mmCIF file of C-alpha atoms in Angstrom:
data_model
loop_
_atom_site.group_PDB
_atom_site.id
_atom_site.type_symbol
_atom_site.label_atom_id
_atom_site.label_comp_id
_atom_site.label_asym_id
_atom_site.label_seq_id
_atom_site.Cartn_x
_atom_site.Cartn_y
_atom_site.Cartn_z
ATOM 1 C CA MET A 233 125.646 78.402 96.977
ATOM 2 C CA GLY A 234 123.689 81.559 97.493
ATOM 3 C CA LYS A 235 123.066 83.201 100.812
ATOM 4 C CA LYS A 236 119.900 82.274 102.758
ATOM 5 C CA MET A 237 116.709 84.265 102.203
ATOM 6 C CA ASP A 238 116.187 86.679 105.228
ATOM 7 C CA ALA A 239 112.746 86.004 105.658
ATOM 8 C CA ALA A 240 111.233 88.784 108.000
ATOM 9 C CA ARG A 241 113.191 91.497 105.763
ATOM 10 C CA VAL A 242 111.283 89.848 102.173
ATOM 11 C CA TYR A 243 107.954 89.951 104.238
ATOM 12 C CA ARG A 244 108.487 93.169 105.641
ATOM 13 C CA MET A 245 109.041 94.275 101.841
ATOM 14 C CA MET A 246 105.758 92.451 100.349
ATOM 15 C CA VAL A 247 103.621 93.876 103.193
ATOM 16 C CA ARG A 248 105.304 97.387 102.412
ATOM 17 C CA SER A 249 104.524 96.906 98.986
ATOM 18 C CA ARG A 250 100.888 95.552 99.306
ATOM 19 C CA LEU A 251 99.576 98.238 102.120
ATOM 20 C CA VAL A 252 101.030 100.942 99.430
ATOM 21 C CA GLU A 253 99.252 99.106 96.436
ATOM 22 C CA ASP A 254 95.805 98.897 98.629
ATOM 23 C CA ALA A 255 96.098 102.482 99.487
ATOM 24 C CA ILE A 256 96.326 103.527 95.951
ATOM 25 C CA VAL A 257 93.691 101.117 94.487
ATOM 26 C CA GLU A 258 91.097 103.046 97.171
ATOM 27 C CA ALA A 259 92.319 106.296 95.836
ATOM 28 C CA TRP A 260 91.883 105.023 92.483
ATOM 29 C CA ALA A 261 88.469 104.369 92.972
ATOM 30 C CA GLU A 262 87.407 107.688 94.732
ATOM 31 C CA GLY A 263 88.773 109.224 91.614
ATOM 32 C CA LEU A 264 92.130 110.927 93.255
ATOM 33 C CA VAL A 265 94.445 108.842 90.766
ATOM 34 C CA PRO A 266 94.760 110.491 87.233
ATOM 35 C CA GLY A 267 94.054 107.757 84.445
ATOM 36 C CA GLU A 268 94.342 104.088 84.722
ATOM 37 C CA TYR A 269 96.518 102.721 87.481
ATOM 38 C CA HIS A 270 98.191 99.469 87.051
ATOM 39 C CA ALA A 271 98.490 97.468 90.270
ATOM 40 C CA ALA A 272 101.343 95.235 91.318
ATOM 41 C CA ILE A 273 99.302 93.026 93.593
ATOM 42 C CA GLY A 274 100.161 89.412 93.291
ATOM 43 C CA GLU A 275 103.720 90.395 92.219
ATOM 44 C CA GLU A 276 104.755 90.928 95.863
ATOM 45 C CA GLY A 277 106.822 87.538 95.726
ATOM 46 C CA ILE A 278 108.183 88.198 92.261
ATOM 47 C CA ASN A 279 109.744 91.406 93.220
ATOM 48 C CA ALA A 280 110.726 90.945 96.534
ATOM 49 C CA GLY A 281 112.364 87.841 95.897
ATOM 50 C CA ILE A 282 114.730 89.408 93.255
ATOM 51 C CA ILE A 283 115.236 92.948 94.867
ATOM 52 C CA ALA A 284 116.353 91.536 97.871
ATOM 53 C CA HIS A 285 119.757 90.168 96.105
ATOM 54 C CA LEU A 286 120.580 94.223 94.634
ATOM 55 C CA THR A 287 123.148 95.899 96.531
ATOM 56 C CA GLU A 288 124.223 99.731 96.124
ATOM 57 C CA HIS A 289 124.886 100.237 92.436
ATOM 58 C CA ASP A 290 122.287 97.655 90.700
ATOM 59 C CA THR A 291 119.856 99.195 88.718
ATOM 60 C CA MET A 292 116.228 98.408 87.880
ATOM 61 C CA ALA A 293 114.517 99.485 84.543
ATOM 62 C CA LEU A 294 110.589 99.055 85.600
ATOM 63 C CA ASP A 295 107.469 98.438 83.461
ATOM 64 C CA HIS A 296 104.401 100.288 84.017
ATOM 65 C CA ARG A 297 103.583 98.222 87.239
ATOM 66 C CA ASN A 298 106.094 99.887 89.100
ATOM 67 C CA THR A 299 104.926 100.852 92.431
ATOM 68 C CA GLY A 300 105.930 97.592 94.525
ATOM 69 C CA PRO A 301 109.507 97.732 93.276
ATOM 70 C CA PHE A 302 110.236 101.548 94.236
ATOM 71 C CA ILE A 303 108.610 100.656 97.676
ATOM 72 C CA MET A 304 110.698 97.926 97.990
ATOM 73 C CA ARG A 305 113.754 99.309 96.822
ATOM 74 C CA GLY A 306 113.538 102.285 99.160
ATOM 75 C CA THR A 307 111.328 104.822 97.626
ATOM 76 C CA ASP A 308 109.623 107.500 100.125
ATOM 77 C CA PRO A 309 106.444 106.203 100.146
ATOM 78 C CA LYS A 310 104.546 109.665 100.966
ATOM 79 C CA ALA A 311 106.849 111.002 97.910
ATOM 80 C CA LEU A 312 105.637 108.353 95.654
ATOM 81 C CA LEU A 313 102.226 108.521 96.790
ATOM 82 C CA LEU A 314 102.003 112.475 96.166
ATOM 83 C CA GLU A 315 103.012 111.636 92.372
ATOM 84 C CA VAL A 316 100.376 108.760 92.133
ATOM 85 C CA LEU A 317 97.765 111.340 93.039
ATOM 86 C CA GLY A 318 99.297 114.175 90.785
ATOM 87 C CA SER A 319 100.960 116.284 93.147
ATOM 88 C CA ASP A 320 103.617 118.727 92.623
ATOM 89 C CA GLU A 321 105.124 117.732 95.649
ATOM 90 C CA GLY A 322 105.565 114.096 94.535
ATOM 91 C CA ILE A 323 108.770 112.415 93.545
ATOM 92 C CA ASN A 324 108.817 113.861 90.014
ATOM 93 C CA ARG A 325 106.881 116.934 90.643
ATOM 94 C CA GLY A 326 103.404 115.144 89.514
ATOM 95 C CA MET A 327 104.511 114.840 85.859
ATOM 96 C CA SER A 328 105.265 111.436 85.794
ATOM 97 C CA GLY A 329 101.896 109.596 86.541
ATOM 98 C CA HIS A 330 102.280 106.605 87.899
ATOM 99 C CA MET A 331 103.797 104.803 84.749
ATOM 100 C CA HIS A 332 107.123 107.250 84.279
ATOM 101 C CA ILE A 333 108.223 107.693 87.704
ATOM 102 C CA PHE A 334 111.854 107.994 88.080
ATOM 103 C CA ASP A 335 113.838 107.704 91.575
ATOM 104 C CA LYS A 336 117.690 108.484 91.342
ATOM 105 C CA SER A 337 117.835 107.541 94.976
ATOM 106 C CA VAL A 338 117.289 104.189 94.112
ATOM 107 C CA LYS A 339 118.726 103.986 90.602
ATOM 108 C CA ALA A 340 115.426 103.147 89.506
ATOM 109 C CA GLY A 341 113.327 104.359 86.540
ATOM 110 C CA ALA A 342 110.052 103.233 84.805
ATOM 111 C CA ASP A 343 108.797 103.508 81.161
ATOM 112 C CA GLY A 344 105.009 102.663 80.255
ATOM 113 C CA ILE A 345 105.799 102.079 76.905
ATOM 114 C CA VAL A 346 105.663 98.100 76.540
ATOM 115 C CA GLY A 347 109.180 96.307 76.268
ATOM 116 C CA SER A 348 111.083 99.604 76.959
ATOM 117 C CA GLY A 349 112.761 98.150 79.875
ATOM 118 C CA GLY A 350 114.973 95.987 77.975
ATOM 119 C CA PRO A 351 117.134 98.664 75.801
ATOM 120 C CA LEU A 352 117.211 101.051 78.729
ATOM 121 C CA ALA A 353 118.750 97.727 81.239
ATOM 122 C CA VAL A 354 121.282 96.856 78.401
ATOM 123 C CA GLY A 355 122.168 100.378 78.763
ATOM 124 C CA GLN A 356 122.684 100.215 82.108
ATOM 125 C CA ALA A 357 124.377 96.922 82.405
ATOM 126 C CA TYR A 358 126.836 98.269 79.644
ATOM 127 C CA ALA A 359 127.416 101.615 81.834
ATOM 128 C CA HIS A 360 128.063 98.950 84.899
ATOM 129 C CA THR A 361 131.203 96.956 82.743
ATOM 130 C CA ARG A 362 132.853 100.348 82.895
ATOM 131 C CA LEU A 363 131.566 102.025 86.032
ATOM 132 C CA HIS A 364 130.648 99.712 88.733
ATOM 133 C CA PRO A 365 131.840 96.233 87.410
ATOM 134 C CA GLY A 366 130.180 93.447 89.215
ATOM 135 C CA SER A 367 126.956 95.256 89.319
ATOM 136 C CA VAL A 368 123.760 94.297 87.419
ATOM 137 C CA ALA A 369 120.834 95.647 85.648
ATOM 138 C CA ILE A 370 117.244 94.060 86.164
ATOM 139 C CA THR A 371 114.517 94.727 83.804
ATOM 140 C CA PHE A 372 110.806 93.290 84.213
ATOM 141 C CA HIS A 373 108.223 92.842 81.171
ATOM 142 C CA GLY A 374 105.241 90.273 80.708
ATOM 143 C CA GLU A 375 105.357 87.291 78.505
ATOM 144 C CA ALA A 376 103.252 89.294 75.827
ATOM 145 C CA THR A 377 105.710 91.574 75.386
ATOM 146 C CA MET A 378 108.494 88.924 74.156
ATOM 147 C CA ASN A 379 106.621 90.012 71.052
ATOM 148 C CA GLN A 380 108.091 93.016 70.669
ATOM 149 C CA GLY A 381 111.102 93.838 68.221
ATOM 150 C CA LEU A 382 112.988 95.861 70.562
ATOM 151 C CA LEU A 383 112.692 93.272 73.359
ATOM 152 C CA MET A 384 114.134 90.603 71.020
ATOM 153 C CA GLU A 385 117.020 93.073 70.365
ATOM 154 C CA SER A 386 118.060 93.611 73.638
ATOM 155 C CA TYR A 387 118.014 89.966 74.331
ATOM 156 C CA ASN A 388 120.535 89.706 71.479
ATOM 157 C CA MET A 389 122.796 92.715 72.252
ATOM 158 C CA ALA A 390 123.231 91.588 75.784
ATOM 159 C CA VAL A 391 124.256 87.990 74.753
ATOM 160 C CA ALA A 392 126.492 88.996 72.268
ATOM 161 C CA TRP A 393 128.224 91.672 74.745
ATOM 162 C CA ASN A 394 127.840 89.778 77.324
ATOM 163 C CA LEU A 395 126.199 92.031 80.032
ATOM 164 C CA PRO A 396 125.439 91.578 83.259
ATOM 165 C CA VAL A 397 121.491 92.236 82.901
ATOM 166 C CA ILE A 398 118.742 89.891 84.055
ATOM 167 C CA PHE A 399 115.350 89.739 82.059
ATOM 168 C CA VAL A 400 112.370 88.766 84.437
ATOM 169 C CA CYS A 401 109.334 87.710 82.415
ATOM 170 C CA LYS A 402 106.550 87.526 84.255
ATOM 171 C CA ASP A 403 103.652 85.329 82.966
ATOM 172 C CA ASN A 404 100.231 85.527 83.707
ATOM 173 C CA LYS A 405 98.602 84.022 80.449
ATOM 174 C CA TRP A 406 97.263 87.675 79.137
ATOM 175 C CA GLY A 407 98.121 90.760 77.443
ATOM 176 C CA ILE A 408 95.474 92.929 78.487
ATOM 177 C CA THR A 409 92.620 90.906 76.996
ATOM 178 C CA THR A 410 93.944 88.611 74.752
ATOM 179 C CA TYR A 411 95.115 85.049 75.436
ATOM 180 C CA SER A 412 98.929 85.311 74.844
ATOM 181 C CA LYS A 413 99.186 81.815 73.394
ATOM 182 C CA ASP A 414 96.485 82.925 70.851
ATOM 183 C CA VAL A 415 99.241 85.463 69.437
ATOM 184 C CA THR A 416 102.321 84.023 70.395
ATOM 185 C CA GLY A 417 104.295 81.681 68.421
ATOM 186 C CA GLY A 418 106.504 79.409 70.646
ATOM 187 C CA ASP A 419 106.791 79.663 74.691
ATOM 188 C CA PRO A 420 108.921 82.208 76.363
ATOM 189 C CA ILE A 421 111.528 79.733 77.802
ATOM 190 C CA SER A 422 112.625 78.260 74.544
ATOM 191 C CA ARG A 423 112.506 81.714 73.059
ATOM 192 C CA ALA A 424 114.785 82.927 75.658
ATOM 193 C CA LYS A 425 116.972 80.004 75.171
ATOM 194 C CA GLY A 426 117.043 80.694 71.340
ATOM 195 C CA PHE A 427 118.992 83.749 71.989
ATOM 196 C CA GLY A 428 121.292 82.203 74.224
ATOM 197 C CA LEU A 429 120.170 83.668 77.841
ATOM 198 C CA HIS A 430 120.599 81.231 80.682
ATOM 199 C CA VAL A 431 117.234 80.605 81.980
ATOM 200 C CA GLU A 432 115.880 79.738 85.438
ATOM 201 C CA THR A 433 112.143 79.372 86.499
ATOM 202 C CA ALA A 434 110.079 79.646 89.572
ATOM 203 C CA ALA A 435 106.378 80.237 90.652
ATOM 204 C CA GLY A 436 106.081 83.703 91.056
ATOM 205 C CA HIS A 437 103.708 83.314 94.189
ATOM 206 C CA LYS A 438 106.553 81.521 95.873
ATOM 207 C CA VAL A 439 109.105 84.332 97.134
ATOM 208 C CA GLN A 440 111.797 81.559 98.481
ATOM 209 C CA ASP A 441 111.496 79.854 95.088
ATOM 210 C CA VAL A 442 112.195 83.121 93.402
ATOM 211 C CA TYR A 443 114.566 84.263 95.671
ATOM 212 C CA ALA A 444 116.540 81.050 94.763
ATOM 213 C CA ALA A 445 116.417 81.209 91.264
ATOM 214 C CA ALA A 446 117.173 84.795 91.218
ATOM 215 C CA GLY A 447 120.406 84.362 93.216
ATOM 216 C CA ARG A 448 121.551 82.028 90.457
ATOM 217 C CA LEU A 449 121.235 84.414 87.868
ATOM 218 C CA VAL A 450 122.549 87.524 89.587
ATOM 219 C CA GLU A 451 125.485 85.785 90.824
ATOM 220 C CA ARG A 452 126.402 84.498 87.360
ATOM 221 C CA ALA A 453 126.101 87.946 85.845
ATOM 222 C CA ARG A 454 128.238 89.813 88.837
ATOM 223 C CA ALA A 455 130.787 86.894 88.001
ATOM 224 C CA GLY A 456 131.000 88.237 84.441
ATOM 225 C CA LYS A 457 128.830 85.220 83.022
ATOM 226 C CA GLY A 458 126.612 86.705 80.874
ATOM 227 C CA PRO A 459 122.892 87.693 81.060
ATOM 228 C CA GLY A 460 119.931 85.760 82.558
ATOM 229 C CA PHE A 461 116.554 85.250 81.847
ATOM 230 C CA LEU A 462 113.780 84.604 84.795
ATOM 231 C CA TYR A 463 111.037 82.867 83.809
ATOM 232 C CA LEU A 464 108.207 83.523 86.470
ATOM 233 C CA THR A 465 104.535 82.637 86.672
ATOM 234 C CA CYS A 466 102.421 85.576 87.864
ATOM 235 C CA HIS A 467 98.774 85.900 88.937
ATOM 236 C CA ARG A 468 97.029 89.542 89.291
ATOM 237 C CA PRO A 469 93.562 89.236 90.754
ATOM 238 C CA ASN A 470 93.265 92.735 90.159
ATOM 239 C CA GLY A 471 93.434 92.202 86.500
ATOM 240 C CA HIS A 472 95.141 94.457 83.671
ATOM 241 C CA PHE A 473 94.307 97.729 85.371
ATOM 242 C CA GLU A 474 91.527 98.989 88.242
ATOM 243 C CA GLY A 475 88.440 98.755 86.875
ATOM 244 C CA ASP A 476 89.357 95.868 84.603
ATOM 245 C CA PRO A 477 85.960 95.024 83.003
ATOM 246 C CA LEU A 478 86.719 91.189 82.912
ATOM 247 C CA VAL A 479 87.446 91.137 86.379
ATOM 248 C CA GLY A 480 84.031 93.221 87.300
ATOM 249 C CA LEU A 481 82.075 90.379 85.450
ATOM 250 C CA LEU A 482 83.642 87.762 88.359
ATOM 251 C CA ARG A 483 83.239 90.343 91.360
ATOM 252 C CA ASN A 484 80.221 92.176 90.092
ATOM 253 C CA PRO A 485 78.458 90.510 87.248
ATOM 254 C CA LYS A 486 75.294 92.471 87.609
ATOM 255 C CA LYS A 487 76.955 95.627 87.668
ATOM 256 C CA GLN A 488 79.424 95.125 84.923
ATOM 257 C CA LEU A 489 76.647 93.387 82.368
ATOM 258 C CA SER A 490 74.844 96.505 82.794
ATOM 259 C CA VAL A 491 77.620 98.190 80.784
ATOM 260 C CA TRP A 492 78.198 95.443 78.723
ATOM 261 C CA VAL A 493 74.800 94.215 77.342
ATOM 262 C CA PRO A 494 73.917 97.839 75.667
ATOM 263 C CA GLU A 495 77.525 97.870 74.053
ATOM 264 C CA LEU A 496 77.300 94.439 72.926
ATOM 265 C CA GLN A 497 73.310 95.235 71.350
ATOM 266 C CA GLY A 498 74.943 98.208 69.934
ATOM 267 C CA GLY A 499 77.709 96.655 67.773
ATOM 268 C CA LEU A 500 74.953 94.040 66.701
ATOM 269 C CA ALA A 501 72.787 96.786 65.241
ATOM 270 C CA ALA A 502 75.338 99.123 63.831
ATOM 271 C CA GLU A 503 76.442 99.151 60.040
ATOM 272 C CA GLY A 504 78.945 97.080 58.386
ATOM 273 C CA GLY A 505 79.394 93.143 58.803
ATOM 274 C CA SER A 506 76.694 90.717 58.799
ATOM 275 C CA VAL A 507 74.578 90.068 61.311
ATOM 276 C CA ALA A 508 76.191 86.090 61.878
ATOM 277 C CA ASP A 509 79.554 87.461 61.890
ATOM 278 C CA LYS A 510 78.817 90.059 64.461
ATOM 279 C CA ALA A 511 77.160 87.498 66.955
ATOM 280 C CA LYS A 512 80.446 85.346 66.167
ATOM 281 C CA ALA A 513 82.657 88.033 67.263
ATOM 282 C CA MET A 514 80.517 88.577 70.257
ATOM 283 C CA ALA A 515 80.497 85.142 71.184
ATOM 284 C CA GLY A 516 84.160 85.169 71.314
ATOM 285 C CA VAL A 517 83.879 87.957 73.489
ATOM 286 C CA GLY A 518 81.794 85.724 75.802
ATOM 287 C CA VAL A 519 84.230 82.888 75.426
ATOM 288 C CA ARG A 520 87.533 85.248 76.352
ATOM 289 C CA ALA A 521 85.647 86.486 79.440
ATOM 290 C CA GLY A 522 85.004 83.319 81.088
ATOM 291 C CA ARG A 523 88.514 82.012 80.290
ATOM 292 C CA TYR A 524 89.583 85.369 82.064
ATOM 293 C CA THR A 525 87.220 84.945 85.034
ATOM 294 C CA ARG A 526 88.182 80.972 85.124
ATOM 295 C CA ASP A 527 92.272 81.796 85.566
ATOM 296 C CA VAL A 528 91.393 85.059 87.979
ATOM 297 C CA ALA A 529 89.041 82.659 90.220
ATOM 298 C CA LEU A 530 91.264 79.403 89.886
ATOM 299 C CA THR A 531 94.731 81.758 91.419
ATOM 300 C CA LEU A 532 93.084 83.773 93.853
ATOM 301 C CA ARG A 533 94.718 81.176 96.222
ATOM 302 C CA LYS A 534 97.878 82.017 95.171
ATOM 303 C CA ASP A 535 98.415 85.337 97.499
ATOM 304 C CA PRO A 536 102.169 85.794 97.637
ATOM 305 C CA VAL A 537 102.128 87.747 100.487
ATOM 306 C CA ARG A 538 99.520 85.229 102.514
ATOM 307 C CA ARG A 539 102.242 82.449 101.861
ATOM 308 C CA ALA A 540 105.198 84.386 102.898
ATOM 309 C CA ARG A 541 103.721 84.818 106.098
ATOM 310 C CA SER A 542 104.185 81.390 106.845
ATOM 311 C CA LEU A 543 108.265 81.685 106.739
ATOM 312 C CA VAL A 544 108.101 83.625 109.784
ATOM 313 C CA SER A 545 106.708 83.330 113.337
ATOM 314 C CA ALA A 546 103.426 84.972 113.982
ATOM 315 C CA SER A 547 104.837 87.301 116.685
ATOM 316 C CA VAL A 548 107.175 88.160 114.068
ATOM 317 C CA ALA A 549 104.392 88.725 111.457
ATOM 318 C CA THR A 550 102.333 90.740 113.676
ATOM 319 C CA LYS A 551 104.580 93.437 114.441
ATOM 320 C CA ILE A 552 105.826 93.638 111.154
ATOM 321 C CA GLU A 553 102.416 94.234 109.859
ATOM 322 C CA ASP A 554 101.474 96.635 112.674
ATOM 323 C CA GLN A 555 104.586 98.670 111.832
ATOM 324 C CA GLU A 556 104.178 98.954 108.542
ATOM 325 C CA ARG A 557 100.458 99.388 108.527
ATOM 326 C CA ALA A 558 100.890 102.579 110.781
ATOM 327 C CA GLU A 559 103.404 104.160 108.279
ATOM 328 C CA ILE A 560 102.068 103.876 104.991
ATOM 329 C CA GLN A 561 98.455 105.173 106.606
ATOM 330 C CA ALA A 562 100.180 108.044 108.204
ATOM 331 C CA ALA A 563 101.929 108.434 104.885
ATOM 332 C CA MET A 564 98.545 108.399 102.676
ATOM 333 C CA ASP A 565 96.740 110.849 105.159
ATOM 334 C CA GLU A 566 99.467 113.131 104.718
ATOM 335 C CA ALA A 567 99.515 112.682 100.899
ATOM 336 C CA ARG A 568 95.573 112.678 100.643
ATOM 337 C CA GLU A 569 95.731 116.436 102.721
ATOM 338 C CA ARG A 570 98.073 117.478 100.939
ATOM 339 C CA VAL A 571 96.030 117.011 97.999
ATOM 340 C CA GLY A 572 93.011 118.464 99.488
ATOM 341 C CA GLN A 573 89.473 118.699 98.462
ATOM 342 C CA ARG A 574 90.273 119.008 94.991
ATOM 343 C CA VAL A 575 87.938 117.733 92.274
ATOM 344 C CA GLY A 576 88.798 114.206 91.661
ATOM 345 C CA PHE A 577 90.020 112.928 87.846
ATOM 346 C CA GLY A 578 87.862 110.196 87.496
ATOM 347 C CA VAL A 579 83.910 108.936 87.850
ATOM 348 C CA LYS A 580 83.718 107.871 91.930
ATOM 349 C CA GLY A 581 82.618 104.231 91.761
ATOM 350 C CA GLY A 582 83.239 103.836 87.917
ATOM 351 C CA THR A 583 82.599 100.326 86.231
ATOM 352 C CA ARG A 584 85.890 101.138 84.339
#
């Protein structure tokens, strides 16, 4: 029987993560974040429900959507914000961007290569068996990542060597702008079971369910009973990255179509292929956009932070929110001051 979830602690983790993400998203819109930014908004229940189980020597191999897990595990928010803003005062001296952050103090590192967390976590788990028996390695990936060979090799080695590693699959149905089922044979759960992984499932927006499912896998792994696969539904309202054109079509269709229509017209007029073939392809783009915007609209009510608030009293929730808001706002204000009045990396208010 697993230990009871500390609802107040978990809610604090989720609020803290959301506030940091909101601050970065705002900075990205102002052109202060170099390159793309992949927010973990919508994954707070997933991250908190798992990280709440981790102890001193446990490790995390994170993906490109890593800001939330770092913050929840204890990374200094100001150092992380400075890193994402490209400052040489950041946690990795401004050289990692937001996708390759490493923080030794919380035993976590991230990699932007899709699926790379698998072999990294397997290596960590093997080290745990030698250096810190009873510790576990956690790695996160999307459902589309299961088509990557290096991740499947990781599943195989983890089972063959009975390693204490847990693969966390976050299924939002989409691989960037491709519907995952259109390019994937079988389903994630059956695939994982085919490798011999012990599987648990939960709704990712319900942190208490994630906590319970993750606890069972962590307990098994610590006891030397082998690796696990945690399958979680996942809903990300901001899309694949900030400025996602499919999300833009839902939030501001007039503005987004002003970009899309000329590009689609140019595609029809370009050389190569028949007009009928091009028209068919463009229609497919429309169908995909419609499906995506429908999925986003249907899942907006599944906000994990709002749902987790109901697990604590109103007074406790308000106190947590006020405390975290003050700290994160101060960290962001100082990060902005350190960055100064430099020219932004991107175009302010851009559509993509």
